[in-house]
PDB file of N, CA and C in Angstrom:
ATOM      1  N   MET A   1       1.453  67.948 108.955  1.00 90.00           N
ATOM      2  CA  MET A   1       2.369  67.849 110.079  1.00 90.00           C
ATOM      3  C   MET A   1       3.544  68.812 109.902  1.00 90.00           C
ATOM      4  N   THR A   2       4.073  68.910 108.716  1.00 91.00           N
ATOM      5  CA  THR A   2       5.210  69.792 108.448  1.00 91.00           C
ATOM      6  C   THR A   2       4.812  71.254 108.633  1.00 91.00           C
ATOM      7  N   VAL A   3       3.615  71.590 108.197  1.00 94.00           N
ATOM      8  CA  VAL A   3       3.140  72.970 108.324  1.00 94.00           C
ATOM      9  C   VAL A   3       2.974  73.330 109.798  1.00 94.00           C
ATOM     10  N   VAL A   4       2.446  72.429 110.594  1.00 94.00           N
ATOM     11  CA  VAL A   4       2.268  72.673 112.025  1.00 94.00           C
ATOM     12  C   VAL A   4       3.626  72.858 112.696  1.00 94.00           C
ATOM     13  N   LEU A   5       4.575  72.034 112.362  1.00 95.00           N
ATOM     14  CA  LEU A   5       5.916  72.145 112.923  1.00 95.00           C
ATOM     15  C   LEU A   5       6.570  73.466 112.509  1.00 95.00           C
ATOM     16  N   ALA A   6       6.410  73.863 111.263  1.00 95.00           N
ATOM     17  CA  ALA A   6       6.967  75.135 110.780  1.00 95.00           C
ATOM     18  C   ALA A   6       6.330  76.308 111.514  1.00 95.00           C
ATOM     19  N   VAL A   7       5.018  76.246 111.725  1.00 96.00           N
ATOM     20  CA  VAL A   7       4.333  77.323 112.449  1.00 96.00           C
ATOM     21  C   VAL A   7       4.837  77.404 113.884  1.00 96.00           C
ATOM     22  N   LEU A   8       5.058  76.280 114.529  1.00 96.00           N
ATOM     23  CA  LEU A   8       5.577  76.277 115.894  1.00 96.00           C
ATOM     24  C   LEU A   8       6.988  76.866 115.961  1.00 96.00           C
ATOM     25  N   ILE A   9       7.812  76.526 115.005  1.00 97.00           N
ATOM     26  CA  ILE A   9       9.188  77.057 114.974  1.00 97.00           C
ATOM     27  C   ILE A   9       9.162  78.561 114.741  1.00 97.00           C
ATOM     28  N   ILE A  10       8.334  79.014 113.808  1.00 97.00           N
ATOM     29  CA  ILE A  10       8.237  80.451 113.516  1.00 97.00           C
ATOM     30  C   ILE A  10       7.674  81.199 114.721  1.00 97.00           C
ATOM     31  N   ALA A  11       6.694  80.610 115.397  1.00 97.00           N
ATOM     32  CA  ALA A  11       6.114  81.246 116.576  1.00 97.00           C
ATOM     33  C   ALA A  11       7.152  81.353 117.694  1.00 97.00           C
ATOM     34  N   ALA A  12       7.949  80.312 117.878  1.00 97.00           N
ATOM     35  CA  ALA A  12       8.995  80.361 118.905  1.00 97.00           C
ATOM     36  C   ALA A  12      10.035  81.428 118.565  1.00 97.00           C
ATOM     37  N   ALA A  13      10.411  81.522 117.292  1.00 97.00           N
ATOM     38  CA  ALA A  13      11.377  82.538 116.871  1.00 97.00           C
ATOM     39  C   ALA A  13      10.791  83.943 117.064  1.00 97.00           C
ATOM     40  N   ALA A  14       9.516  84.114 116.724  1.00 97.00           N
ATOM     41  CA  ALA A  14       8.868  85.415 116.891  1.00 97.00           C
ATOM     42  C   ALA A  14       8.799  85.799 118.364  1.00 97.00           C
ATOM     43  N   LEU A  15       8.469  84.854 119.214  1.00 97.00           N
ATOM     44  CA  LEU A  15       8.418  85.119 120.651  1.00 97.00           C
ATOM     45  C   LEU A  15       9.793  85.525 121.168  1.00 97.00           C
ATOM     46  N   GLY A  16      10.826  84.838 120.722  1.00 97.00           N
ATOM     47  CA  GLY A  16      12.194  85.194 121.115  1.00 97.00           C
ATOM     48  C   GLY A  16      12.563  86.592 120.656  1.00 97.00           C
ATOM     49  N   LEU A  17      12.199  86.943 119.436  1.00 98.00           N
ATOM     50  CA  LEU A  17      12.506  88.281 118.926  1.00 98.00           C
ATOM     51  C   LEU A  17      11.736  89.359 119.680  1.00 98.00           C
ATOM     52  N   ILE A  18      10.508  89.077 120.051  1.00 98.00           N
ATOM     53  CA  ILE A  18       9.724  90.040 120.823  1.00 98.00           C
ATOM     54  C   ILE A  18      10.358  90.260 122.189  1.00 98.00           C
ATOM     55  N   ARG A  19      10.847  89.197 122.802  1.00 98.00           N
ATOM     56  CA  ARG A  19      11.525  89.341 124.097  1.00 98.00           C
ATOM     57  C   ARG A  19      12.813  90.152 123.953  1.00 98.00           C
ATOM     58  N   VAL A  20      13.551  89.929 122.871  1.00 98.00           N
ATOM     59  CA  VAL A  20      14.786  90.700 122.635  1.00 98.00           C
ATOM     60  C   VAL A  20      14.449  92.173 122.461  1.00 98.00           C
ATOM     61  N   ILE A  21      13.391  92.476 121.721  1.00 98.00           N
ATOM     62  CA  ILE A  21      12.978  93.866 121.533  1.00 98.00           C
ATOM     63  C   ILE A  21      12.624  94.496 122.882  1.00 98.00           C
ATOM     64  N   GLY A  22      11.927  93.765 123.719  1.00 97.00           N
ATOM     65  CA  GLY A  22      11.585  94.275 125.046  1.00 97.00           C
ATOM     66  C   GLY A  22      12.816  94.577 125.880  1.00 97.00           C
ATOM     67  N   HIS A  23      13.793  93.682 125.852  1.00 98.00           N
ATOM     68  CA  HIS A  23      15.031  93.912 126.601  1.00 98.00           C
ATOM     69  C   HIS A  23      15.795  95.115 126.049  1.00 98.00           C
ATOM     70  N   LEU A  24      15.833  95.245 124.735  1.00 98.00           N
ATOM     71  CA  LEU A  24      16.532  96.389 124.136  1.00 98.00           C
ATOM     72  C   LEU A  24      15.850  97.708 124.488  1.00 98.00           C
ATOM     73  N   MET A  25      14.530  97.701 124.567  1.00 98.00           N
ATOM     74  CA  MET A  25      13.815  98.916 124.965  1.00 98.00           C
ATOM     75  C   MET A  25      14.129  99.269 126.418  1.00 98.00           C
ATOM     76  N   ALA A  26      14.229  98.262 127.279  1.00 97.00           N
ATOM     77  CA  ALA A  26      14.584  98.505 128.684  1.00 97.00           C
ATOM     78  C   ALA A  26      16.003  99.063 128.790  1.00 97.00           C
ATOM     79  N   VAL A  27      16.924  98.530 128.016  1.00 98.00           N
ATOM     80  CA  VAL A  27      18.304  99.027 128.018  1.00 98.00           C
ATOM     81  C   VAL A  27      18.336 100.466 127.534  1.00 98.00           C
ATOM     82  N   THR A  28      17.553 100.780 126.515  1.00 97.00           N
ATOM     83  CA  THR A  28      17.508 102.141 125.991  1.00 97.00           C
ATOM     84  C   THR A  28      17.009 103.119 127.049  1.00 97.00           C
ATOM     85  N   ARG A  29      15.958 102.736 127.781  1.00 96.00           N
ATOM     86  CA  ARG A  29      15.448 103.609 128.842  1.00 96.00           C
ATOM     87  C   ARG A  29      16.495 103.806 129.932  1.00 96.00           C
ATOM     88  N   THR A  30      17.191 102.749 130.296  1.00 97.00           N
ATOM     89  CA  THR A  30      18.226 102.847 131.324  1.00 97.00           C
ATOM     90  C   THR A  30      19.370 103.742 130.872  1.00 97.00           C
ATOM     91  N   LEU A  31      19.806 103.572 129.635  1.00 97.00           N
ATOM     92  CA  LEU A  31      20.901 104.403 129.119  1.00 97.00           C
ATOM     93  C   LEU A  31      20.486 105.867 129.009  1.00 97.00           C
ATOM     94  N   ASP A  32      19.229 106.126 128.663  1.00 96.00           N
ATOM     95  CA  ASP A  32      18.752 107.510 128.637  1.00 96.00           C
ATOM     96  C   ASP A  32      18.850 108.137 130.022  1.00 96.00           C
ATOM     97  N   GLY A  33      18.477 107.376 131.045  1.00 95.00           N
ATOM     98  CA  GLY A  33      18.592 107.873 132.420  1.00 95.00           C
ATOM     99  C   GLY A  33      20.032 108.111 132.821  1.00 95.00           C
ATOM    100  N   VAL A  34      20.907 107.202 132.443  1.00 96.00           N
ATOM    101  CA  VAL A  34      22.329 107.349 132.779  1.00 96.00           C
ATOM    102  C   VAL A  34      22.915 108.573 132.076  1.00 96.00           C
ATOM    103  N   LEU A  35      22.587 108.751 130.807  1.00 96.00           N
ATOM    104  CA  LEU A  35      23.105 109.906 130.071  1.00 96.00           C
ATOM    105  C   LEU A  35      22.591 111.216 130.656  1.00 96.00           C
ATOM    106  N   ALA A  36      21.344 111.229 131.096  1.00 95.00           N
ATOM    107  CA  ALA A  36      20.816 112.433 131.732  1.00 95.00           C
ATOM    108  C   ALA A  36      21.575 112.723 133.026  1.00 95.00           C
ATOM    109  N   GLY A  37      21.858 111.683 133.804  1.00 94.00           N
ATOM    110  CA  GLY A  37      22.620 111.851 135.041  1.00 94.00           C
ATOM    111  C   GLY A  37      24.034 112.339 134.781  1.00 94.00           C
ATOM    112  N   VAL A  38      24.660 111.810 133.756  1.00 95.00           N
ATOM    113  CA  VAL A  38      26.022 112.234 133.403  1.00 95.00           C
ATOM    114  C   VAL A  38      26.007 113.696 132.966  1.00 95.00           C
ATOM    115  N   GLY A  39      24.967 114.092 132.251  1.00 92.00           N
ATOM    116  CA  GLY A  39      24.850 115.491 131.843  1.00 92.00           C
ATOM    117  C   GLY A  39      24.726 116.426 133.032  1.00 92.00           C
ATOM    118  N   VAL A  40      23.964 116.011 134.037  1.00 92.00           N
ATOM    119  CA  VAL A  40      23.815 116.822 135.251  1.00 92.00           C
ATOM    120  C   VAL A  40      25.154 116.930 135.969  1.00 92.00           C
ATOM    121  N   VAL A  41      25.866 115.819 136.091  1.00 92.00           N
ATOM    122  CA  VAL A  41      27.174 115.843 136.760  1.00 92.00           C
ATOM    123  C   VAL A  41      28.137 116.738 135.982  1.00 92.00           C
ATOM    124  N   ALA A  42      28.128 116.650 134.670  1.00 87.00           N
ATOM    125  CA  ALA A  42      29.017 117.493 133.851  1.00 87.00           C
ATOM    126  C   ALA A  42      28.695 118.965 134.034  1.00 87.00           C
ATOM    127  N   ASP A  43      27.416 119.306 134.107  1.00 84.00           N
ATOM    128  CA  ASP A  43      27.037 120.704 134.302  1.00 84.00           C
ATOM    129  C   ASP A  43      27.464 121.209 135.675  1.00 84.00           C
ATOM    130  N   ARG A  44      27.307 120.379 136.679  1.00 84.00           N
ATOM    131  CA  ARG A  44      27.631 120.810 138.045  1.00 84.00           C
ATOM    132  C   ARG A  44      29.124 120.855 138.315  1.00 84.00           C
ATOM    133  N   THR A  45      29.917 120.160 137.531  1.00 82.00           N
ATOM    134  CA  THR A  45      31.367 120.151 137.755  1.00 82.00           C
ATOM    135  C   THR A  45      32.121 120.948 136.705  1.00 82.00           C
ATOM    136  N   ALA A  46      31.395 121.700 135.892  1.00 77.00           N
ATOM    137  CA  ALA A  46      32.054 122.499 134.861  1.00 77.00           C
ATOM    138  C   ALA A  46      32.911 123.581 135.530  1.00 77.00           C
ATOM    139  N   THR A  47      33.992 123.916 134.870  1.00 76.00           N
ATOM    140  CA  THR A  47      34.873 124.941 135.420  1.00 76.00           C
ATOM    141  C   THR A  47      34.263 126.323 135.217  1.00 76.00           C
ATOM    142  N   VAL A  48      34.639 127.222 136.051  1.00 72.00           N
ATOM    143  CA  VAL A  48      34.140 128.594 135.984  1.00 72.00           C
ATOM    144  C   VAL A  48      35.340 129.542 135.982  1.00 72.00           C
ATOM    145  N   PRO A  49      36.035 129.680 134.866  1.00 73.00           N
ATOM    146  CA  PRO A  49      37.268 130.465 134.845  1.00 73.00           C
ATOM    147  C   PRO A  49      37.069 131.940 135.212  1.00 73.00           C
ATOM    148  N   ALA A  50      35.941 132.544 134.854  1.00 71.00           N
ATOM    149  CA  ALA A  50      35.729 133.944 135.200  1.00 71.00           C
ATOM    150  C   ALA A  50      35.620 134.115 136.713  1.00 71.00           C
ATOM    151  N   SER A  51      34.932 133.221 137.359  1.00 76.00           N
ATOM    152  CA  SER A  51      34.782 133.306 138.815  1.00 76.00           C
ATOM    153  C   SER A  51      36.103 133.036 139.523  1.00 76.00           C
ATOM    154  N   VAL A  52      36.890 132.124 139.001  1.00 81.00           N
ATOM    155  CA  VAL A  52      38.173 131.801 139.635  1.00 81.00           C
ATOM    156  C   VAL A  52      39.089 133.018 139.624  1.00 81.00           C
ATOM    157  N   ALA A  53      39.121 133.737 138.526  1.00 80.00           N
ATOM    158  CA  ALA A  53      39.976 134.926 138.445  1.00 80.00           C
ATOM    159  C   ALA A  53      39.503 135.984 139.445  1.00 80.00           C
ATOM    160  N   ALA A  54      38.194 136.162 139.569  1.00 81.00           N
ATOM    161  CA  ALA A  54      37.661 137.156 140.514  1.00 81.00           C
ATOM    162  C   ALA A  54      37.972 136.761 141.953  1.00 81.00           C
ATOM    163  N   VAL A  55      37.830 135.492 142.280  1.00 84.00           N
ATOM    164  CA  VAL A  55      38.117 135.022 143.636  1.00 84.00           C
ATOM    165  C   VAL A  55      39.600 135.170 143.940  1.00 84.00           C
ATOM    166  N   ASN A  56      40.453 134.822 142.990  1.00 86.00           N
ATOM    167  CA  ASN A  56      41.898 134.976 143.214  1.00 86.00           C
ATOM    168  C   ASN A  56      42.265 136.436 143.439  1.00 86.00           C
ATOM    169  N   ALA A  57      41.623 137.347 142.718  1.00 86.00           N
ATOM    170  CA  ALA A  57      41.894 138.772 142.906  1.00 86.00           C
ATOM    171  C   ALA A  57      41.452 139.220 144.297  1.00 86.00           C
ATOM    172  N   SER A  58      40.323 138.698 144.768  1.00 89.00           N
ATOM    173  CA  SER A  58      39.831 139.066 146.105  1.00 89.00           C
ATOM    174  C   SER A  58      40.732 138.517 147.200  1.00 89.00           C
ATOM    175  N   LEU A  59      41.341 137.365 146.967  1.00 90.00           N
ATOM    176  CA  LEU A  59      42.171 136.733 147.993  1.00 90.00           C
ATOM    177  C   LEU A  59      43.629 137.185 147.950  1.00 90.00           C
ATOM    178  N   LYS A  60      44.010 138.029 147.004  1.00 89.00           N
ATOM    179  CA  LYS A  60      45.399 138.467 146.905  1.00 89.00           C
ATOM    180  C   LYS A  60      45.883 139.166 148.178  1.00 89.00           C
ATOM    181  N   PRO A  61      45.099 140.060 148.794  1.00 90.00           N
ATOM    182  CA  PRO A  61      45.586 140.667 150.055  1.00 90.00           C
ATOM    183  C   PRO A  61      45.804 139.637 151.161  1.00 90.00           C
ATOM    184  N   VAL A  62      44.970 138.645 151.226  1.00 90.00           N
ATOM    185  CA  VAL A  62      45.125 137.593 152.244  1.00 90.00           C
ATOM    186  C   VAL A  62      46.404 136.813 151.967  1.00 90.00           C
ATOM    187  N   ARG A  63      46.649 136.470 150.704  1.00 88.00           N
ATOM    188  CA  ARG A  63      47.851 135.720 150.345  1.00 88.00           C
ATOM    189  C   ARG A  63      49.107 136.547 150.667  1.00 88.00           C
ATOM    190  N   ASP A  64      49.057 137.836 150.353  1.00 89.00           N
ATOM    191  CA  ASP A  64      50.205 138.691 150.648  1.00 89.00           C
ATOM    192  C   ASP A  64      50.472 138.761 152.152  1.00 89.00           C
ATOM    193  N   PHE A  65      49.408 138.849 152.943  1.00 90.00           N
ATOM    194  CA  PHE A  65      49.562 138.887 154.403  1.00 90.00           C
ATOM    195  C   PHE A  65      50.167 137.579 154.919  1.00 90.00           C
ATOM    196  N   CYS A  66      49.674 136.460 154.411  1.00 91.00           N
ATOM    197  CA  CYS A  66      50.175 135.163 154.872  1.00 91.00           C
ATOM    198  C   CYS A  66      51.643 134.975 154.502  1.00 91.00           C
ATOM    199  N   GLU A  67      52.050 135.475 153.331  1.00 90.00           N
ATOM    200  CA  GLU A  67      53.450 135.340 152.934  1.00 90.00           C
ATOM    201  C   GLU A  67      54.339 136.232 153.804  1.00 90.00           C
ATOM    202  N   ALA A  68      53.788 137.333 154.272  1.00 87.00           N
ATOM    203  CA  ALA A  68      54.570 138.244 155.110  1.00 87.00           C
ATOM    204  C   ALA A  68      54.784 137.692 156.525  1.00 87.00           C
ATOM    205  N   VAL A  69      53.894 136.816 156.951  1.00 82.00           N
ATOM    206  CA  VAL A  69      53.998 136.274 158.314  1.00 82.00           C
ATOM    207  C   VAL A  69      55.001 135.203 158.371  1.00 82.00           C
TER     208      VAL A  69
END
């Protein structure tokens, strides 16, 4: 009787641990997706200092005209 009860307790604990592992794997997959999305957002919102300087140089005549008006 004691052995049967011990086996049932161990089986219940093992089942619980297997479910926890499954949930942790699901969380890992979700976090991988979130991190990939954050990486895409970071790439698309990165600053472009070389382009900004070129655009400002191109717009200088327009700015000078607007200040003169």
